[in-house]
């Protein structure tokens, strides 16, 4: 199997920075070593180390791509090009048309490697597109100058309501554009979360993409209060309260998609930190066969959820796709003759014909009290967001024993450890044995970028940690980084799973409260394949790297 990828002939960004005199060769060596160790983008690392500025990095990227770079479009913008690209589309794609020369349209972009945006601009304008690299702030200044008014609420984020006018007066149009731009950039990057954090003399923005945080823009400290106030206004939070955490949400339409943003504020020693979680509520729910679950695991899981009663657990860390799997299972079971009720914290996606409610501990609506109420609603199938304590566990187990099919989640390293987690909650072993049908454990691995991944020979360290032979016959790949994947080497994620069926032999071990090793041995004899084994197979197929396998499954191996 030939997994080789042609190497780019473009000069490397680090070499360009050395040639420009921005950094020294020794500084480059230090940054490259740290970049490889921490799996961080070289440019962001150079900025954080103080070796270069963001403008230096942008100039190097533009040099590498062979395109011009401008920090200001003052005197460059041609008003006649405004009609070529609708303002809403310009804001959606993060582009600004600058000038037209015969059949070529020069377009300002923060990410000039965004081929989808370039293709869309070319299609709409009917012209050849010449990218110009610029900063996010300059891009929005250009849009402001070209189109002459601030962002419409529907294009990026909702404007403040009438009752917020007094508060909104504290926030200028520039900050409104900055916050809207961050939301747009987050969606363009496929980010799950946007972090806005005060850090000494600056405000730093980071995006969580494919489970990893990556540095984004930085702003001057003087903008901190205005940015925080703008987000609070949009989420209808109290802008005068800076000492206590607050939670809220924003809903808006972006490019025909309904976006729900959960807002969390946190007071820190440097100022208020904001995290915005992005949820695309217009996405159609995925079906079980589309989740990437290996066929043997999928068949066993599908068989288990067809039981009329019992408890099925899905386990994994936060952000491992548990909710997606559970929603797919409920969608599979969603029929007119069944009453399905969920208790979640919070409800992420609304499903037709399913009765969904949110836990709200501040008013006493905990998982335990909510579950008791659900049992009086004549349910066939119940989803409890998480089993966190003995009370919830006992109610869920009792419900599953008395004729209900119950789904829930736990935070454990693997499927087998879920049984001992229930033991540690002081749940009676006989109840677990009677109710539990099976446990699905899952994690998400970052997928290698197909455009820049390169062949890799397994090292002795990797072979030793993974417990596999360092065979030269097995082909692996490793991350490299390119403009398409924002220099991360990865693009998207793929799941790995393991399924433990509660067979007669496993049930007998549960009743006598057997050790983890005994349970694992029995589950293995019943056909359990660990997530690490599944991950190594993904690596041998060139889908992910061995370093990623170690990063994601090391905790499981240690447990």
Coordinates of N, CA and C in Angstrom, one line a residue, residues 394-518:
X394 N -29.4 4.0 41.2 CA -30.4 3.0 41.7 C -31.8 3.2 41.0
X395 N -32.2 4.4 40.8 CA -33.5 4.6 40.1 C -33.4 4.1 38.6
X396 N -32.3 4.4 38.0 CA -32.1 3.9 36.6 C -32.1 2.4 36.5
X397 N -31.4 1.8 37.4 CA -31.3 0.3 37.4 C -32.6 -0.3 37.7
X398 N -33.3 0.3 38.7 CA -34.7 -0.3 39.0 C -35.6 -0.1 37.9
X399 N -35.6 1.0 37.2 CA -36.4 1.2 36.0 C -36.1 0.2 34.9
X400 N -34.9 -0.1 34.7 CA -34.5 -1.0 33.6 C -34.9 -2.5 34.0
X401 N -34.9 -2.8 35.3 CA -35.3 -4.1 35.7 C -36.8 -4.3 35.6
X402 N -37.6 -3.2 35.7 CA -39.0 -3.2 35.8 C -39.7 -2.9 34.4
X403 N -39.0 -3.2 33.3 CA -39.6 -3.1 32.0 C -39.3 -2.0 31.1
X404 N -38.4 -1.1 31.5 CA -38.0 0.0 30.7 C -36.6 -0.2 30.1
X405 N -36.4 0.3 28.9 CA -35.1 0.4 28.3 C -34.5 1.7 28.6
X406 N -33.3 1.7 29.3 CA -32.7 2.9 29.9 C -31.3 3.1 29.2
X407 N -31.1 4.3 28.7 CA -29.7 4.7 28.2 C -29.1 5.7 29.2
X408 N -27.8 5.6 29.4 CA -27.2 6.7 30.2 C -25.7 6.6 29.8
X409 N -24.9 7.6 30.5 CA -23.5 7.7 30.3 C -22.7 7.7 31.6
X410 N -21.5 7.3 31.5 CA -20.5 7.4 32.6 C -19.2 7.9 32.1
X411 N -18.4 8.5 33.0 CA -17.1 8.9 32.6 C -16.1 7.9 33.1
X412 N -15.7 6.9 32.3 CA -14.7 5.9 32.6 C -13.7 5.8 31.5
X413 N -12.6 5.1 31.7 CA -11.5 5.0 30.7 C -11.9 3.9 29.6
X414 N -12.7 2.9 30.0 CA -13.1 1.9 29.0 C -14.4 1.3 29.4
X415 N -14.8 0.3 28.7 CA -16.1 -0.3 28.9 C -16.2 -1.1 30.2
X416 N -15.1 -1.9 30.4 CA -15.1 -2.8 31.6 C -15.1 -1.9 32.9
X417 N -14.4 -0.8 32.9 CA -14.3 0.0 34.1 C -15.6 0.6 34.5
X418 N -16.6 0.6 33.7 CA -17.9 1.1 34.0 C -18.5 0.3 35.1
X419 N -18.3 -1.0 35.1 CA -18.9 -1.8 36.2 C -18.3 -1.4 37.5
X420 N -17.0 -1.2 37.6 CA -16.3 -0.9 38.8 C -16.7 0.6 39.3
X421 N -17.0 1.4 38.3 CA -17.5 2.8 38.7 C -18.8 2.6 39.4
X422 N -19.7 1.7 39.0 CA -21.0 1.5 39.7 C -20.7 0.9 41.1
X423 N -19.7 0.0 41.1 CA -19.4 -0.6 42.4 C -18.9 0.5 43.4
X424 N -18.1 1.4 42.9 CA -17.6 2.5 43.7 C -18.7 3.5 44.2
X425 N -19.9 3.5 43.5 CA -21.0 4.3 43.9 C -21.8 3.5 45.0
X426 N -21.4 2.3 45.3 CA -22.1 1.4 46.3 C -23.4 0.9 45.7
X427 N -23.5 0.7 44.4 CA -24.6 0.0 43.8 C -24.5 -1.5 44.1
X428 N -25.6 -2.1 44.4 CA -25.5 -3.6 44.7 C -25.2 -4.3 43.4
X429 N -24.2 -5.2 43.5 CA -23.7 -6.0 42.4 C -24.9 -6.8 41.7
X430 N -25.8 -7.3 42.5 CA -26.9 -8.1 41.9 C -27.8 -7.2 41.0
X431 N -27.9 -5.9 41.4 CA -28.8 -5.0 40.6 C -28.1 -4.7 39.2
X432 N -26.7 -4.5 39.3 CA -26.0 -4.3 38.0 C -26.1 -5.5 37.1
X433 N -25.9 -6.7 37.7 CA -25.9 -7.9 36.9 C -27.3 -8.1 36.3
X434 N -28.3 -7.8 37.0 CA -29.7 -8.0 36.5 C -30.1 -7.0 35.4
X435 N -29.6 -5.8 35.5 CA -30.0 -4.7 34.6 C -29.1 -4.5 33.4
X436 N -27.8 -4.5 33.6 CA -26.9 -4.1 32.5 C -26.9 -5.0 31.3
X437 N -27.1 -4.5 30.1 CA -27.1 -5.3 28.9 C -25.7 -5.2 28.2
X438 N -25.1 -4.0 28.3 CA -23.8 -3.8 27.7 C -23.3 -2.4 27.8
X439 N -22.0 -2.2 27.5 CA -21.4 -0.9 27.6 C -20.6 -0.6 26.3
X440 N -20.8 0.5 25.8 CA -20.1 1.0 24.6 C -19.2 2.1 25.0
X441 N -17.9 1.9 24.9 CA -16.9 2.9 25.2 C -16.4 3.5 23.9
X442 N -16.1 4.8 23.8 CA -15.7 5.4 22.6 C -14.8 6.6 22.8
X443 N -13.9 6.9 21.9 CA -13.0 8.0 21.8 C -13.0 8.5 20.4
X444 N -12.5 9.7 20.2 CA -12.3 10.3 18.9 C -10.8 10.5 18.6
X445 N -10.3 10.1 17.4 CA -9.0 10.3 17.0 C -9.0 11.4 15.9
X446 N -8.0 12.2 15.9 CA -7.8 13.2 14.8 C -7.4 12.4 13.5
X447 N -8.1 12.8 12.4 CA -7.7 12.1 11.2 C -6.6 12.9 10.5
X448 N -5.6 12.2 10.0 CA -4.5 12.8 9.3 C -5.0 13.6 8.0
X449 N -4.4 14.7 7.8 CA -4.8 15.5 6.6 C -4.3 14.7 5.4
X450 N -5.2 14.4 4.4 CA -4.8 13.7 3.2 C -3.8 14.4 2.3
X451 N -3.8 15.8 2.5 CA -3.0 16.6 1.6 C -1.5 16.7 2.0
X452 N -1.3 16.4 3.3 CA 0.1 16.6 3.7 C 0.7 15.5 4.5
X453 N -0.1 14.4 4.8 CA 0.5 13.3 5.6 C 1.7 12.7 4.9
X454 N 2.6 12.2 5.7 CA 3.8 11.6 5.1 C 4.1 10.3 5.7
X455 N 4.8 9.4 5.0 CA 5.1 8.0 5.5 C 5.9 8.1 6.8
X456 N 5.7 7.1 7.6 CA 6.4 7.1 8.9 C 6.8 5.7 9.3
X457 N 8.0 5.5 9.7 CA 8.5 4.2 10.2 C 8.3 4.2 11.7
X458 N 7.6 3.2 12.3 CA 7.3 3.1 13.7 C 8.7 3.1 14.5
X459 N 8.7 3.9 15.5 CA 9.9 4.0 16.4 C 9.9 2.9 17.5
X460 N 11.1 2.7 18.0 CA 11.1 1.7 19.1 C 10.3 2.2 20.3
X461 N 10.3 3.5 20.6 CA 9.5 4.0 21.7 C 8.0 3.7 21.5
X462 N 7.5 4.0 20.2 CA 6.1 3.8 19.9 C 5.7 2.4 20.0
X463 N 6.6 1.5 19.4 CA 6.3 0.1 19.4 C 6.3 -0.5 20.9
X464 N 7.1 0.0 21.7 CA 7.2 -0.4 23.1 C 5.9 0.0 23.8
X465 N 5.5 1.3 23.7 CA 4.3 1.8 24.4 C 3.1 1.2 23.9
X466 N 3.0 0.8 22.6 CA 1.8 0.3 22.0 C 1.8 -1.3 22.2
X467 N 2.9 -1.8 22.5 CA 3.0 -3.3 22.6 C 2.8 -4.0 21.3
X468 N 3.4 -3.4 20.2 CA 3.3 -4.1 18.9 C 4.7 -4.2 18.3
X469 N 4.9 -5.1 17.4 CA 6.2 -5.3 16.7 C 6.5 -4.1 15.8
X470 N 7.8 -3.7 15.9 CA 8.2 -2.6 15.0 C 8.6 -3.2 13.6
X471 N 7.6 -3.6 12.9 CA 7.8 -4.3 11.6 C 7.9 -3.2 10.5
X472 N 8.9 -3.4 9.7 CA 9.1 -2.5 8.5 C 8.0 -2.7 7.5
X473 N 7.3 -3.9 7.6 CA 6.3 -4.2 6.5 C 5.0 -3.4 6.7
X474 N 4.8 -2.9 7.9 CA 3.6 -2.2 8.2 C 3.8 -0.7 7.9
X475 N 2.9 -0.2 7.1 CA 3.1 1.3 6.7 C 2.3 2.1 7.7
X476 N 2.9 3.2 8.1 CA 2.2 4.2 9.0 C 2.4 5.6 8.4
X477 N 1.7 6.5 8.8 CA 1.8 7.9 8.4 C 1.9 8.8 9.6
X478 N 2.5 10.0 9.4 CA 2.5 11.0 10.5 C 2.1 12.3 10.0
X479 N 1.8 13.2 11.0 CA 1.3 14.5 10.6 C 2.5 15.4 10.1
X480 N 2.2 16.3 9.2 CA 3.2 17.3 8.7 C 2.7 18.7 8.8
X481 N 1.5 19.0 8.3 CA 1.0 20.3 8.4 C 1.0 21.1 7.1
X482 N -0.1 21.7 6.7 CA -0.1 22.5 5.5 C -1.2 23.6 5.7
X483 N -1.3 24.5 4.7 CA -2.3 25.5 4.8 C -3.7 25.0 4.9
X484 N -4.0 23.9 4.2 CA -5.3 23.3 4.2 C -5.8 22.9 5.6
X485 N -4.9 22.4 6.4 CA -5.2 22.0 7.8 C -4.8 22.9 8.9
X486 N -4.5 24.2 8.5 CA -4.0 25.2 9.4 C -2.7 24.7 10.1
X487 N -1.9 24.0 9.4 CA -0.5 23.6 9.9 C -0.6 22.6 11.0
X488 N -1.8 22.0 11.2 CA -1.9 21.0 12.3 C -1.6 19.6 11.9
X489 N -1.7 19.3 10.6 CA -1.4 17.9 10.2 C -2.7 17.0 10.2
X490 N -3.8 17.6 10.8 CA -5.0 16.8 10.9 C -6.2 17.5 10.4
X491 N -7.2 16.8 9.9 CA -8.4 17.4 9.4 C -9.6 16.4 9.7
X492 N -10.4 16.8 10.7 CA -11.5 16.0 11.1 C -11.1 14.9 12.1
X493 N -12.1 14.1 12.5 CA -11.9 13.1 13.5 C -12.6 11.8 13.1
X494 N -12.1 10.7 13.6 CA -12.7 9.4 13.4 C -12.9 8.7 14.7
X495 N -13.9 7.9 14.9 CA -14.2 7.3 16.2 C -13.5 5.9 16.3
X496 N -13.3 5.5 17.6 CA -12.9 4.2 17.9 C -13.8 3.7 19.0
X497 N -14.2 2.4 19.0 CA -15.1 1.9 20.0 C -14.7 0.6 20.6
X498 N -15.2 0.3 21.7 CA -15.2 -1.1 22.2 C -16.5 -1.4 22.9
X499 N -17.0 -2.7 22.7 CA -18.3 -3.1 23.2 C -18.1 -4.3 24.1
X500 N -18.7 -4.1 25.4 CA -18.7 -5.2 26.3 C -20.1 -5.7 26.5
X501 N -20.4 -6.9 26.0 CA -21.7 -7.6 26.2 C -21.7 -8.2 27.6
X502 N -22.8 -8.0 28.3 CA -22.9 -8.7 29.6 C -23.5 -10.1 29.4
X503 N -22.6 -11.0 29.2 CA -23.0 -12.4 29.0 C -23.2 -13.1 30.3
X504 N -23.5 -14.4 30.3 CA -23.7 -15.1 31.5 C -22.4 -15.1 32.3
X505 N -21.3 -15.4 31.7 CA -20.0 -15.4 32.5 C -19.7 -14.1 33.1
X506 N -19.9 -13.0 32.3 CA -19.6 -11.6 32.8 C -20.6 -11.3 34.0
X507 N -21.8 -11.7 33.8 CA -22.8 -11.5 34.9 C -22.4 -12.2 36.2
X508 N -21.9 -13.4 36.1 CA -21.5 -14.1 37.3 C -20.4 -13.4 38.0
X509 N -19.4 -12.9 37.2 CA -18.3 -12.1 37.8 C -18.8 -10.8 38.4
X510 N -19.8 -10.2 37.8 CA -20.3 -9.0 38.4 C -20.9 -9.3 39.8
X511 N -21.7 -10.3 39.9 CA -22.4 -10.7 41.1 C -21.4 -10.9 42.2
X512 N -20.3 -11.5 41.9 CA -19.3 -11.7 43.0 C -18.2 -10.6 43.1
X513 N -18.5 -9.5 42.4 CA -17.7 -8.3 42.5 C -16.2 -8.6 42.1
X514 N -16.1 -9.2 41.0 CA -14.7 -9.6 40.5 C -13.9 -8.4 40.2
X515 N -12.6 -8.6 40.2 CA -11.6 -7.5 39.9 C -11.7 -7.1 38.4
X516 N -11.1 -5.9 38.2 CA -11.1 -5.4 36.8 C -10.4 -6.4 35.9
X517 N -9.3 -6.9 36.3 CA -8.5 -7.9 35.5 C -9.3 -9.1 35.1
X518 N -10.1 -9.6 36.1 CA -11.0 -10.8 35.8 C -12.1 -10.4 34.8

